[in-house]
mmCIF file of C-alpha atoms and ligand atoms in Angstrom:
data_model
loop_
_atom_site.group_PDB
_atom_site.id
_atom_site.type_symbol
_atom_site.label_atom_id
_atom_site.label_comp_id
_atom_site.label_asym_id
_atom_site.label_seq_id
_atom_site.Cartn_x
_atom_site.Cartn_y
_atom_site.Cartn_z
ATOM 1 C CA UNK L 8 14.244 12.994 42.607
ATOM 2 C CA UNK L 9 13.535 15.139 39.475
ATOM 3 C CA UNK L 10 9.830 15.525 38.447
ATOM 4 C CA UNK L 11 10.136 13.399 35.251
ATOM 5 C CA UNK L 12 11.622 10.366 37.105
ATOM 6 C CA UNK L 13 8.941 10.741 39.833
ATOM 7 C CA UNK L 14 6.061 10.772 37.249
ATOM 8 C CA UNK L 15 7.723 7.863 35.330
ATOM 9 C CA UNK L 16 8.059 5.775 38.530
ATOM 10 C CA UNK L 17 4.522 6.639 39.628
ATOM 11 C CA UNK L 18 3.084 5.366 36.375
ATOM 12 C CA UNK L 19 5.503 2.366 36.236
ATOM 13 C CA UNK L 20 4.410 1.144 39.572
ATOM 14 C CA UNK L 21 0.759 1.139 38.295
ATOM 15 C CA UNK L 22 1.094 -0.183 34.603
ATOM 16 C CA UNK L 23 4.610 -1.607 34.497
ATOM 17 C CA UNK L 24 6.310 0.695 31.996
ATOM 18 C CA UNK L 25 9.646 -0.951 32.536
ATOM 19 C CA UNK L 26 8.187 -4.363 31.857
ATOM 20 C CA UNK L 27 6.599 -3.015 28.566
ATOM 21 C CA UNK L 28 9.876 -1.375 27.530
ATOM 22 C CA UNK L 29 11.833 -4.506 28.180
ATOM 23 C CA UNK L 30 9.357 -6.751 26.362
ATOM 24 C CA UNK L 31 8.567 -4.542 23.275
ATOM 25 C CA UNK L 32 11.441 -2.154 22.924
ATOM 26 C CA UNK L 33 14.893 -2.845 24.380
ATOM 27 C CA UNK L 34 14.220 -6.546 24.831
ATOM 28 C CA UNK L 35 12.595 -7.093 21.508
ATOM 29 C CA UNK L 36 15.406 -8.520 19.473
ATOM 30 C CA UNK L 37 15.580 -8.369 15.606
ATOM 31 C CA UNK L 38 18.004 -10.326 13.362
ATOM 32 C CA UNK L 39 21.562 -9.007 13.543
ATOM 33 C CA UNK L 40 21.931 -8.674 9.691
ATOM 34 C CA UNK L 41 18.548 -7.043 9.140
ATOM 35 C CA UNK L 42 18.645 -4.903 6.011
ATOM 36 C CA UNK L 43 17.046 -1.876 4.476
ATOM 37 C CA UNK L 44 14.277 -3.903 2.879
ATOM 38 C CA UNK L 45 12.975 -4.514 6.346
ATOM 39 C CA UNK L 46 12.226 -0.731 6.684
ATOM 40 C CA UNK L 47 9.796 -0.615 3.793
ATOM 41 C CA UNK L 48 6.981 -1.472 6.243
ATOM 42 C CA UNK L 49 7.700 1.451 8.432
ATOM 43 C CA UNK L 50 7.916 3.758 5.440
ATOM 44 C CA UNK L 51 4.392 2.557 4.523
ATOM 45 C CA UNK L 52 3.245 3.377 8.047
ATOM 46 C CA UNK L 53 4.621 6.853 7.631
ATOM 47 C CA UNK L 54 2.930 7.262 4.210
ATOM 48 C CA UNK L 55 -0.453 6.177 5.635
ATOM 49 C CA UNK L 56 -0.080 8.510 8.527
ATOM 50 C CA UNK L 57 0.606 11.445 6.141
ATOM 51 C CA UNK L 58 -2.326 10.441 3.894
ATOM 52 C CA UNK L 59 -4.688 10.465 6.932
ATOM 53 C CA UNK L 60 -3.492 13.815 8.124
ATOM 54 C CA UNK L 61 -3.490 15.514 4.689
ATOM 55 C CA UNK L 62 -6.812 13.896 3.907
ATOM 56 C CA UNK L 63 -8.417 15.326 7.036
ATOM 57 C CA UNK L 64 -7.070 18.812 6.192
ATOM 58 C CA UNK L 65 -8.427 18.511 2.604
ATOM 59 C CA UNK L 66 -11.854 17.663 4.004
ATOM 60 C CA UNK L 67 -11.986 21.126 5.698
ATOM 61 C CA UNK L 68 -12.576 22.756 2.218
ATOM 62 C CA UNK L 69 -13.458 19.875 -0.070
ATOM 63 C CA UNK L 70 -17.156 19.674 -0.970
ATOM 64 C CA UNK L 71 -18.425 16.300 -2.356
ATOM 65 C CA UNK L 72 -21.004 17.223 -4.963
ATOM 66 C CA UNK L 73 -20.707 17.270 -8.736
ATOM 67 C CA UNK L 74 -21.461 21.034 -8.770
ATOM 68 C CA UNK L 75 -18.845 21.978 -6.104
ATOM 69 C CA UNK L 76 -16.144 19.283 -6.087
ATOM 70 C CA UNK L 77 -13.922 20.704 -8.829
ATOM 71 C CA UNK L 78 -14.415 24.316 -7.700
ATOM 72 C CA UNK L 79 -13.529 23.316 -4.048
ATOM 73 C CA UNK L 80 -10.268 21.686 -5.257
ATOM 74 C CA UNK L 81 -9.413 24.717 -7.377
ATOM 75 C CA UNK L 82 -10.038 26.905 -4.249
ATOM 76 C CA UNK L 83 -7.783 24.637 -2.120
ATOM 77 C CA UNK L 84 -5.005 24.867 -4.729
ATOM 78 C CA UNK L 85 -5.177 28.643 -5.362
ATOM 79 C CA UNK L 86 -6.767 30.363 -2.341
ATOM 80 C CA UNK L 87 -6.305 28.337 0.841
ATOM 81 C CA UNK L 88 -2.955 29.017 2.539
ATOM 82 C CA UNK L 89 -0.709 26.075 1.854
ATOM 83 C CA UNK L 90 -3.672 24.209 0.358
ATOM 84 C CA UNK L 91 -1.541 23.484 -2.765
ATOM 85 C CA UNK L 92 1.004 21.814 -0.482
ATOM 86 C CA UNK L 93 -1.498 19.657 1.412
ATOM 87 C CA UNK L 94 -3.202 18.569 -1.853
ATOM 88 C CA UNK L 95 0.080 17.814 -3.674
ATOM 89 C CA UNK L 96 1.309 15.820 -0.677
ATOM 90 C CA UNK L 97 -1.862 13.833 -0.662
ATOM 91 C CA UNK L 98 -1.813 13.075 -4.391
ATOM 92 C CA UNK L 99 1.924 12.280 -4.498
ATOM 93 C CA UNK L 100 1.530 10.258 -1.252
ATOM 94 C CA UNK L 101 -1.136 8.015 -2.858
ATOM 95 C CA UNK L 102 1.300 7.097 -5.615
ATOM 96 C CA UNK L 103 4.053 6.515 -3.048
ATOM 97 C CA UNK L 104 1.873 4.339 -1.120
ATOM 98 C CA UNK L 105 1.326 1.994 -4.126
ATOM 99 C CA UNK L 106 5.072 2.176 -5.099
ATOM 100 C CA UNK L 107 6.269 1.251 -1.639
ATOM 101 C CA UNK L 108 3.579 -1.347 -1.200
ATOM 102 C CA UNK L 109 4.922 -3.003 -4.372
ATOM 103 C CA UNK L 110 8.531 -2.715 -3.132
ATOM 104 C CA UNK L 111 7.613 -4.151 0.211
ATOM 105 C CA UNK L 112 5.760 -7.071 -1.334
ATOM 106 C CA UNK L 113 8.470 -7.853 -3.820
ATOM 107 C CA UNK L 114 11.172 -7.735 -1.027
ATOM 108 C CA UNK L 115 9.023 -10.080 1.073
ATOM 109 C CA UNK L 116 8.744 -12.374 -1.916
ATOM 110 C CA UNK L 117 12.553 -12.338 -2.586
ATOM 111 C CA UNK L 118 13.414 -12.964 1.054
ATOM 112 C CA UNK L 119 10.890 -15.736 1.318
ATOM 113 C CA UNK L 120 9.316 -14.086 4.406
ATOM 114 C CA UNK L 121 5.830 -15.188 3.296
ATOM 115 C CA UNK L 122 6.633 -18.841 4.043
ATOM 116 C CA UNK L 123 5.362 -20.746 7.059
ATOM 117 C CA UNK L 124 4.643 -19.722 9.799
ATOM 118 C CA UNK L 125 3.990 -16.196 8.199
ATOM 119 C CA UNK L 126 1.053 -17.145 5.893
ATOM 120 C CA UNK L 127 -1.335 -14.827 7.890
ATOM 121 C CA UNK L 128 1.187 -11.965 7.620
ATOM 122 C CA UNK L 129 1.083 -12.471 3.878
ATOM 123 C CA UNK L 130 -2.676 -12.730 3.665
ATOM 124 C CA UNK L 131 -3.224 -9.645 5.776
ATOM 125 C CA UNK L 132 -0.732 -7.880 3.511
ATOM 126 C CA UNK L 133 -2.586 -9.050 0.426
ATOM 127 C CA UNK L 134 -5.795 -7.650 1.937
ATOM 128 C CA UNK L 135 -4.009 -4.325 2.451
ATOM 129 C CA UNK L 136 -2.799 -4.351 -1.168
ATOM 130 C CA UNK L 137 -6.400 -4.611 -2.429
ATOM 131 C CA UNK L 138 -7.705 -2.030 -0.033
ATOM 132 C CA UNK L 139 -5.005 0.442 -1.053
ATOM 133 C CA UNK L 140 -5.933 -0.147 -4.712
ATOM 134 C CA UNK L 141 -9.529 0.543 -3.663
ATOM 135 C CA UNK L 142 -8.758 3.738 -1.881
ATOM 136 C CA UNK L 143 -6.652 5.041 -4.786
ATOM 137 C CA UNK L 144 -9.566 4.231 -7.292
ATOM 138 C CA UNK L 145 -12.201 5.949 -5.167
ATOM 139 C CA UNK L 146 -9.902 8.985 -4.463
ATOM 140 C CA UNK L 147 -9.245 9.536 -8.125
ATOM 141 C CA UNK L 148 -12.918 10.455 -8.773
ATOM 142 C CA UNK L 149 -13.222 12.996 -5.970
ATOM 143 C CA UNK L 150 -11.809 16.140 -7.780
ATOM 144 C CA UNK L 151 -14.489 15.614 -10.432
ATOM 145 C CA UNK L 152 -12.105 16.575 -13.241
ATOM 146 C CA UNK L 153 -12.211 15.246 -16.754
ATOM 147 C CA UNK L 154 -9.502 12.715 -15.735
ATOM 148 C CA UNK L 155 -11.548 11.627 -12.760
ATOM 149 C CA UNK L 156 -14.694 11.235 -14.696
ATOM 150 C CA UNK L 157 -13.304 9.373 -17.638
ATOM 151 C CA UNK L 158 -10.706 7.257 -15.808
ATOM 152 C CA UNK L 159 -13.522 6.071 -13.464
ATOM 153 C CA UNK L 160 -15.733 5.379 -16.431
ATOM 154 C CA UNK L 161 -12.966 3.162 -18.031
ATOM 155 C CA UNK L 162 -12.073 1.533 -14.741
ATOM 156 C CA UNK L 163 -15.590 0.513 -13.743
ATOM 157 C CA UNK L 164 -16.697 -0.496 -17.295
ATOM 158 C CA UNK L 165 -14.868 -3.828 -17.090
ATOM 159 C CA UNK L 166 -17.466 -4.997 -14.456
ATOM 160 C CA UNK L 167 -20.183 -4.686 -17.105
ATOM 161 C CA UNK L 168 -18.577 -7.554 -19.083
ATOM 162 C CA UNK L 169 -19.389 -10.250 -16.530
ATOM 163 C CA UNK L 170 -22.100 -12.408 -18.258
ATOM 164 C CA UNK L 171 -25.690 -12.087 -16.997
ATOM 165 C CA UNK L 172 -24.980 -9.983 -13.836
ATOM 166 C CA UNK L 173 -22.493 -7.543 -15.397
ATOM 167 C CA UNK L 174 -25.154 -4.810 -15.735
ATOM 168 C CA UNK L 175 -26.223 -5.133 -12.095
ATOM 169 C CA UNK L 176 -22.653 -5.064 -10.802
ATOM 170 C CA UNK L 177 -21.985 -1.915 -12.911
ATOM 171 C CA UNK L 178 -25.128 -0.175 -11.572
ATOM 172 C CA UNK L 179 -24.274 -1.202 -8.044
ATOM 173 C CA UNK L 180 -20.656 0.287 -8.316
ATOM 174 C CA UNK L 181 -21.707 3.466 -10.168
ATOM 175 C CA UNK L 182 -25.121 3.962 -8.406
ATOM 176 C CA UNK L 183 -26.674 4.370 -11.927
ATOM 177 C CA UNK L 184 -25.989 3.483 -15.538
ATOM 178 C CA UNK L 185 -23.293 6.141 -15.954
ATOM 179 C CA UNK L 186 -20.725 7.686 -13.606
ATOM 180 C CA UNK L 187 -22.553 10.556 -11.957
ATOM 181 C CA UNK L 188 -23.643 12.138 -8.604
ATOM 182 C CA UNK L 189 -24.455 8.831 -6.926
ATOM 183 C CA UNK L 190 -20.966 7.430 -7.940
ATOM 184 C CA UNK L 191 -19.324 10.512 -6.292
ATOM 185 C CA UNK L 192 -21.440 9.973 -3.153
ATOM 186 C CA UNK L 193 -20.512 6.309 -2.721
ATOM 187 C CA UNK L 194 -16.786 6.667 -3.677
ATOM 188 C CA UNK L 195 -16.552 9.564 -1.192
ATOM 189 C CA UNK L 196 -17.948 7.458 1.649
ATOM 190 C CA UNK L 197 -15.585 4.531 0.742
ATOM 191 C CA UNK L 198 -12.602 6.903 0.401
ATOM 192 C CA UNK L 199 -12.925 8.830 3.613
ATOM 193 C CA UNK L 200 -14.504 6.307 6.021
ATOM 194 C CA UNK L 201 -14.872 2.718 5.024
ATOM 195 C CA UNK L 202 -11.443 2.062 3.402
ATOM 196 C CA UNK L 203 -9.235 4.160 5.818
ATOM 197 C CA UNK L 204 -10.869 2.464 8.760
ATOM 198 C CA UNK L 205 -10.469 -0.999 7.106
ATOM 199 C CA UNK L 206 -6.780 -0.224 6.214
ATOM 200 C CA UNK L 207 -6.047 0.979 9.772
ATOM 201 C CA UNK L 208 -7.660 -2.140 11.253
ATOM 202 C CA UNK L 209 -5.835 -4.443 8.957
ATOM 203 C CA UNK L 210 -2.486 -2.655 9.572
ATOM 204 C CA UNK L 211 -3.164 -3.326 13.323
ATOM 205 C CA UNK L 212 -3.678 -7.117 12.565
ATOM 206 C CA UNK L 213 -0.550 -7.083 10.260
ATOM 207 C CA UNK L 214 1.586 -5.732 13.083
ATOM 208 C CA UNK L 215 0.034 -7.934 15.763
ATOM 209 C CA UNK L 216 0.896 -11.008 13.621
ATOM 210 C CA UNK L 217 4.405 -9.688 13.196
ATOM 211 C CA UNK L 218 4.730 -9.466 16.995
ATOM 212 C CA UNK L 219 3.470 -13.038 17.334
ATOM 213 C CA UNK L 220 5.820 -14.586 14.633
ATOM 214 C CA UNK L 221 8.813 -12.325 15.202
ATOM 215 C CA UNK L 222 10.544 -10.784 12.300
ATOM 216 C CA UNK L 223 12.011 -13.322 9.782
ATOM 217 C CA UNK L 224 15.796 -13.729 9.576
ATOM 218 C CA UNK L 225 17.206 -12.562 6.228
ATOM 219 C CA UNK L 226 17.848 -15.755 4.275
ATOM 220 C CA UNK L 227 21.610 -15.147 3.849
ATOM 221 C CA UNK L 228 22.273 -15.249 7.686
ATOM 222 C CA UNK L 229 24.229 -18.283 9.054
ATOM 223 C CA UNK L 230 24.234 -17.500 12.793
ATOM 224 C CA UNK L 231 22.058 -18.985 15.506
ATOM 225 C CA UNK L 232 18.282 -18.834 14.707
ATOM 226 C CA UNK L 233 15.569 -20.770 16.407
ATOM 227 C CA UNK L 234 13.499 -21.639 13.323
ATOM 228 C CA UNK L 235 9.881 -22.795 13.574
ATOM 229 C CA UNK L 236 9.734 -26.529 13.436
ATOM 230 C CA UNK L 237 5.987 -26.759 12.727
ATOM 231 C CA UNK L 238 4.957 -28.844 15.778
ATOM 232 C CA UNK L 239 3.671 -26.047 18.029
ATOM 233 C CA UNK L 240 3.537 -22.255 18.176
ATOM 234 C CA UNK L 241 6.980 -20.680 18.504
ATOM 235 C CA UNK L 242 8.204 -17.058 18.323
ATOM 236 C CA UNK L 243 11.269 -16.723 16.097
ATOM 237 C CA UNK L 244 13.939 -15.674 18.499
ATOM 238 C CA UNK L 245 17.170 -14.018 17.603
ATOM 239 C CA UNK L 246 19.555 -14.664 20.518
ATOM 240 C CA UNK L 247 22.387 -12.545 19.102
ATOM 241 C CA UNK L 248 20.092 -9.956 17.570
ATOM 242 C CA UNK L 249 19.889 -6.140 17.878
ATOM 243 C CA UNK L 250 17.215 -4.476 20.104
ATOM 244 C CA UNK L 251 14.234 -2.764 18.435
ATOM 245 C CA UNK L 252 14.970 0.301 20.536
ATOM 246 C CA UNK L 253 17.198 2.144 19.915
ATOM 247 C CA UNK L 254 19.147 0.220 17.193
ATOM 248 C CA UNK L 255 16.414 -0.727 14.721
ATOM 249 C CA UNK L 256 14.243 2.362 15.327
ATOM 250 C CA UNK L 257 17.278 4.471 14.348
ATOM 251 C CA UNK L 258 17.738 2.429 11.219
ATOM 252 C CA UNK L 259 13.990 2.853 10.433
ATOM 253 C CA UNK L 260 14.220 6.613 11.101
ATOM 254 C CA UNK L 261 17.116 6.985 8.732
ATOM 255 C CA UNK L 262 15.128 5.107 5.998
ATOM 256 C CA UNK L 263 12.120 7.343 6.704
ATOM 257 C CA UNK L 264 14.250 10.403 6.344
ATOM 258 C CA UNK L 265 15.665 9.216 3.010
ATOM 259 C CA UNK L 266 12.068 8.620 1.875
ATOM 260 C CA UNK L 267 11.024 12.066 3.074
ATOM 261 C CA UNK L 268 13.847 13.612 0.894
ATOM 262 C CA UNK L 269 12.624 11.633 -2.120
ATOM 263 C CA UNK L 270 8.961 12.529 -1.454
ATOM 264 C CA UNK L 271 9.519 16.263 -0.987
ATOM 265 C CA UNK L 272 11.821 16.322 -4.067
ATOM 266 C CA UNK L 273 8.772 15.254 -6.055
ATOM 267 C CA UNK L 274 6.315 17.485 -4.236
ATOM 268 C CA UNK L 275 8.490 20.602 -4.781
ATOM 269 C CA UNK L 276 10.322 20.003 -8.099
ATOM 270 C CA UNK L 277 7.860 17.962 -10.232
ATOM 271 C CA UNK L 278 4.499 18.474 -8.383
ATOM 272 C CA UNK L 279 2.451 17.733 -11.489
ATOM 273 C CA UNK L 280 4.149 14.495 -12.467
ATOM 274 C CA UNK L 281 1.005 12.516 -11.522
ATOM 275 C CA UNK L 282 -1.444 15.060 -13.050
ATOM 276 C CA UNK L 283 -1.999 14.719 -16.797
ATOM 277 C CA UNK L 284 -3.592 17.654 -18.611
ATOM 278 C CA UNK L 285 -7.209 16.410 -18.147
ATOM 279 C CA UNK L 286 -6.761 16.781 -14.365
ATOM 280 C CA UNK L 287 -7.060 20.566 -14.829
ATOM 281 C CA UNK L 288 -10.509 20.635 -16.519
ATOM 282 C CA UNK L 289 -13.870 20.003 -14.867
ATOM 283 C CA UNK L 290 -15.652 16.801 -15.718
ATOM 284 C CA UNK L 291 -17.717 17.001 -18.898
ATOM 285 C CA UNK L 292 -19.704 13.746 -19.643
ATOM 286 C CA UNK L 293 -20.393 15.007 -23.222
ATOM 287 C CA UNK L 294 -16.748 15.394 -24.264
ATOM 288 C CA UNK L 295 -14.528 12.252 -24.292
ATOM 289 C CA UNK L 296 -10.865 13.184 -24.098
ATOM 290 C CA UNK L 297 -8.681 11.659 -26.870
ATOM 291 C CA UNK L 298 -6.224 9.791 -24.723
ATOM 292 C CA UNK L 299 -7.607 8.699 -21.334
ATOM 293 C CA UNK L 300 -5.503 6.315 -19.382
ATOM 294 C CA UNK L 301 -5.807 5.007 -15.741
ATOM 295 C CA UNK L 302 -2.993 5.686 -13.206
ATOM 296 C CA UNK L 303 0.400 3.923 -13.853
ATOM 297 C CA UNK L 304 -0.378 1.133 -11.334
ATOM 298 C CA UNK L 305 -3.734 0.172 -13.055
ATOM 299 C CA UNK L 306 -2.165 0.173 -16.510
ATOM 300 C CA UNK L 307 -1.351 -3.599 -16.459
ATOM 301 C CA UNK L 308 -5.040 -4.348 -15.633
ATOM 302 C CA UNK L 309 -6.150 -1.948 -18.415
ATOM 303 C CA UNK L 310 -3.857 -3.507 -20.915
ATOM 304 C CA UNK L 311 -4.878 -7.115 -20.052
ATOM 305 C CA UNK L 312 -8.551 -6.104 -20.656
ATOM 306 C CA UNK L 313 -7.518 -4.736 -24.029
ATOM 307 C CA UNK L 314 -5.377 -7.827 -25.141
ATOM 308 C CA UNK L 315 -8.310 -10.211 -25.056
ATOM 309 C CA UNK L 316 -11.217 -10.036 -27.571
ATOM 310 C CA UNK L 317 -13.570 -10.296 -24.615
ATOM 311 C CA UNK L 318 -13.162 -8.188 -21.437
ATOM 312 C CA UNK L 319 -14.544 -10.864 -19.341
ATOM 313 C CA UNK L 320 -11.688 -13.258 -20.288
ATOM 314 C CA UNK L 321 -9.326 -10.467 -19.245
ATOM 315 C CA UNK L 322 -11.059 -10.194 -15.871
ATOM 316 C CA UNK L 323 -10.757 -13.966 -15.394
ATOM 317 C CA UNK L 324 -6.992 -13.939 -16.192
ATOM 318 C CA UNK L 325 -6.525 -11.085 -13.613
ATOM 319 C CA UNK L 326 -8.585 -13.044 -11.078
ATOM 320 C CA UNK L 327 -6.344 -16.104 -11.601
ATOM 321 C CA UNK L 328 -3.231 -14.010 -11.184
ATOM 322 C CA UNK L 329 -4.442 -12.417 -7.967
ATOM 323 C CA UNK L 330 -5.554 -15.784 -6.537
ATOM 324 C CA UNK L 331 -2.140 -17.176 -7.333
ATOM 325 C CA UNK L 332 -0.528 -14.247 -5.576
ATOM 326 C CA UNK L 333 -2.743 -14.670 -2.427
ATOM 327 C CA UNK L 334 -2.080 -18.390 -2.314
ATOM 328 C CA UNK L 335 1.620 -17.973 -2.790
ATOM 329 C CA UNK L 336 2.640 -19.306 0.715
ATOM 330 C CA UNK L 337 0.451 -22.365 0.202
ATOM 331 C CA UNK L 338 1.880 -23.049 -3.288
ATOM 332 C CA UNK L 339 5.599 -22.481 -2.430
ATOM 333 C CA UNK L 340 5.828 -24.720 0.636
ATOM 334 C CA UNK L 341 9.519 -25.614 0.422
ATOM 335 C CA UNK L 342 11.407 -24.238 3.426
ATOM 336 C CA UNK L 343 14.547 -23.014 1.480
ATOM 337 C CA UNK L 344 14.457 -19.249 1.295
ATOM 338 C CA UNK L 345 17.667 -17.941 -0.283
ATOM 339 C CA UNK L 346 16.566 -16.969 -3.761
ATOM 340 C CA UNK L 347 20.120 -17.199 -5.163
ATOM 341 C CA UNK L 348 19.913 -20.959 -4.482
ATOM 342 C CA UNK L 349 16.398 -21.392 -6.040
ATOM 343 C CA UNK L 350 16.882 -20.824 -9.832
ATOM 344 C CA UNK L 351 13.265 -21.932 -10.729
ATOM 345 C CA UNK L 352 11.791 -19.492 -8.115
ATOM 346 C CA UNK L 353 14.031 -16.692 -9.276
ATOM 347 C CA UNK L 354 13.045 -17.247 -12.920
ATOM 348 C CA UNK L 355 9.302 -17.180 -12.125
ATOM 349 C CA UNK L 356 9.476 -14.073 -9.939
ATOM 350 C CA UNK L 357 11.566 -12.190 -12.564
ATOM 351 C CA UNK L 358 9.126 -13.312 -15.299
ATOM 352 C CA UNK L 359 6.242 -11.989 -13.162
ATOM 353 C CA UNK L 360 7.902 -8.660 -12.490
ATOM 354 C CA UNK L 361 8.929 -8.165 -16.194
ATOM 355 C CA UNK L 362 5.393 -9.046 -17.326
ATOM 356 C CA UNK L 363 3.854 -6.532 -14.908
ATOM 357 C CA UNK L 364 6.326 -3.761 -16.062
ATOM 358 C CA UNK L 365 6.013 -4.753 -19.686
ATOM 359 C CA UNK L 366 2.164 -4.529 -19.571
ATOM 360 C CA UNK L 367 2.494 -1.160 -17.791
ATOM 361 C CA UNK L 368 4.726 0.174 -20.592
ATOM 362 C CA UNK L 369 2.447 -1.392 -23.307
ATOM 363 C CA UNK L 370 -0.612 0.159 -21.670
ATOM 364 C CA UNK L 371 0.987 3.537 -21.497
ATOM 365 C CA UNK L 372 1.887 3.650 -25.209
ATOM 366 C CA UNK L 373 -1.156 1.724 -26.655
HETATM 367 C C1 LIG O 425 -0.390 -0.522 4.225
HETATM 368 C C2 LIG O 425 0.350 -1.593 3.835
HETATM 369 C C3 LIG O 425 1.371 -2.240 4.722
HETATM 370 C C4 LIG O 425 1.981 -1.869 5.817
HETATM 371 C C5 LIG O 425 1.808 -0.539 6.593
HETATM 372 C C6 LIG O 425 2.890 -2.907 6.239
HETATM 373 C C7 LIG O 425 3.681 -2.851 7.281
HETATM 374 C C8 LIG O 425 4.608 -3.828 7.727
HETATM 375 C C9 LIG O 425 5.659 -3.743 8.708
HETATM 376 C C10 LIG O 425 5.932 -2.510 9.534
HETATM 377 C C11 LIG O 425 6.268 -4.914 8.665
HETATM 378 C C12 LIG O 425 7.571 -5.263 9.611
HETATM 379 C C13 LIG O 425 8.910 -4.759 8.968
HETATM 380 C C14 LIG O 425 9.110 -5.186 7.502
HETATM 381 O O1 LIG O 425 9.316 -6.338 7.248
HETATM 382 O O2 LIG O 425 8.937 -4.264 6.626
HETATM 383 C C15 LIG O 425 5.709 -5.765 7.738
HETATM 384 C C16 LIG O 425 6.099 -7.111 7.486
HETATM 385 C C17 LIG O 425 5.507 -7.991 6.574
HETATM 386 N N1 LIG O 425 4.653 -7.626 5.586
HETATM 387 FE FE1 LIG O 425 3.724 -5.781 5.480
HETATM 388 N N2 LIG O 425 2.820 -3.994 5.329
HETATM 389 C C18 LIG O 425 1.897 -3.607 4.362
HETATM 390 C C19 LIG O 425 1.562 -4.355 3.275
HETATM 391 C C20 LIG O 425 1.955 -5.589 2.969
HETATM 392 C C21 LIG O 425 1.692 -6.356 1.732
HETATM 393 C C22 LIG O 425 0.952 -5.814 0.483
HETATM 394 C C23 LIG O 425 2.268 -7.638 1.880
HETATM 395 C C24 LIG O 425 2.202 -8.847 0.909
HETATM 396 C C25 LIG O 425 1.205 -9.095 0.211
HETATM 397 C C26 LIG O 425 2.895 -7.634 3.182
HETATM 398 C C27 LIG O 425 3.526 -8.769 3.749
HETATM 399 C C28 LIG O 425 4.353 -8.693 4.894
HETATM 400 C C29 LIG O 425 5.017 -9.924 5.424
HETATM 401 C C30 LIG O 425 5.010 -11.347 4.914
HETATM 402 C C31 LIG O 425 5.811 -9.436 6.440
HETATM 403 C C32 LIG O 425 6.720 -10.236 7.384
HETATM 404 C C33 LIG O 425 8.117 -9.974 7.010
HETATM 405 C C34 LIG O 425 9.140 -10.652 7.910
HETATM 406 O O3 LIG O 425 8.822 -11.060 8.936
HETATM 407 O O4 LIG O 425 10.279 -10.630 7.471
HETATM 408 N N3 LIG O 425 2.753 -6.420 3.844
HETATM 409 N N4 LIG O 425 4.734 -5.166 7.123
#
């Protein structure tokens, strides 16, 4: 017997490796007509992994104080071997995380996978969406550049418009009346400890729920599916499906490689695409830049706050939109999932997407 087989058998007899493989890898069946949209989740896992790794490497040289933050980032970019690569990967990766999160969410909406019995999958995903926005917002301040300082000033100022308690919320978020050293301190802790731990935990819950419900069958499929009838807990089986290992894993790896090509094309050919000019100057609280805008994914929120005469009304409108999104599986309770056969649903979703993109473009040029 060769040594590898011997060691494998030795472990198998103790913890049942064959049993685990049969249950979660070769015997875990996915829908036969599973499509590329089902690989968006694994791309997100890859992005999160890369963010954690590059984030840890950045922490080796980054120094979180208002005197040293910008200098340490400049040092990483210009002096540390491959520091520019690590930092660019981290900054581009943050944008990719939001982009692929939106793609994953929209594909889940189109395929109706948020419907019963997957309400918890949806809610855990919604929690992840908010935490990812939080981690992006807090990370933006850390370089302590003109962009960091003023974008955070703009992004946090909306909180001050809440009647009666606005001032207190603002002071709580900033750690003072203005963005300053205490803001950097609390954003740093949130960015490197609280939010990554929270996201990792919630990803675990998201994947656990996926294991319990089984992956949804793409709505166009007309083969044998054992759909949930709502009377008791049932795992969605796919009797004629493909095994997770090796079939789906290979499909996922191909999707991950295509993503990697796209990602490195940005990192190597347009590394500054997400860095406006203000990102290259240290923060100066006494000099307001002429055109300060939040990141592309916060532009719709920024524009909504500007449209209304009172920022608080803008906040309420956003709160309603987010509540509606969170409650989607409890509002759209009809079992039909094929969007091509649901004209009203399709119209609402397209209107939602166009409004989001329209506000983004408007926010960019306003
Ligand atoms: C860090 C963020 C996230 C990660 C790492 C993640 C990961 C995954 C993975 C690996 C899957 C299984 C394969 C797939 O369908 O892609 C999945 C499924 C799912 N995700 Fe996410 N996800 C994230 C965010 C979200 C968000 C923002 C939502 C919606 C608000 C969401 C809702 C769902 C739902 C409903 C499913 C079940 C799909 C089905 O069974 O067909 N996820 N997610």
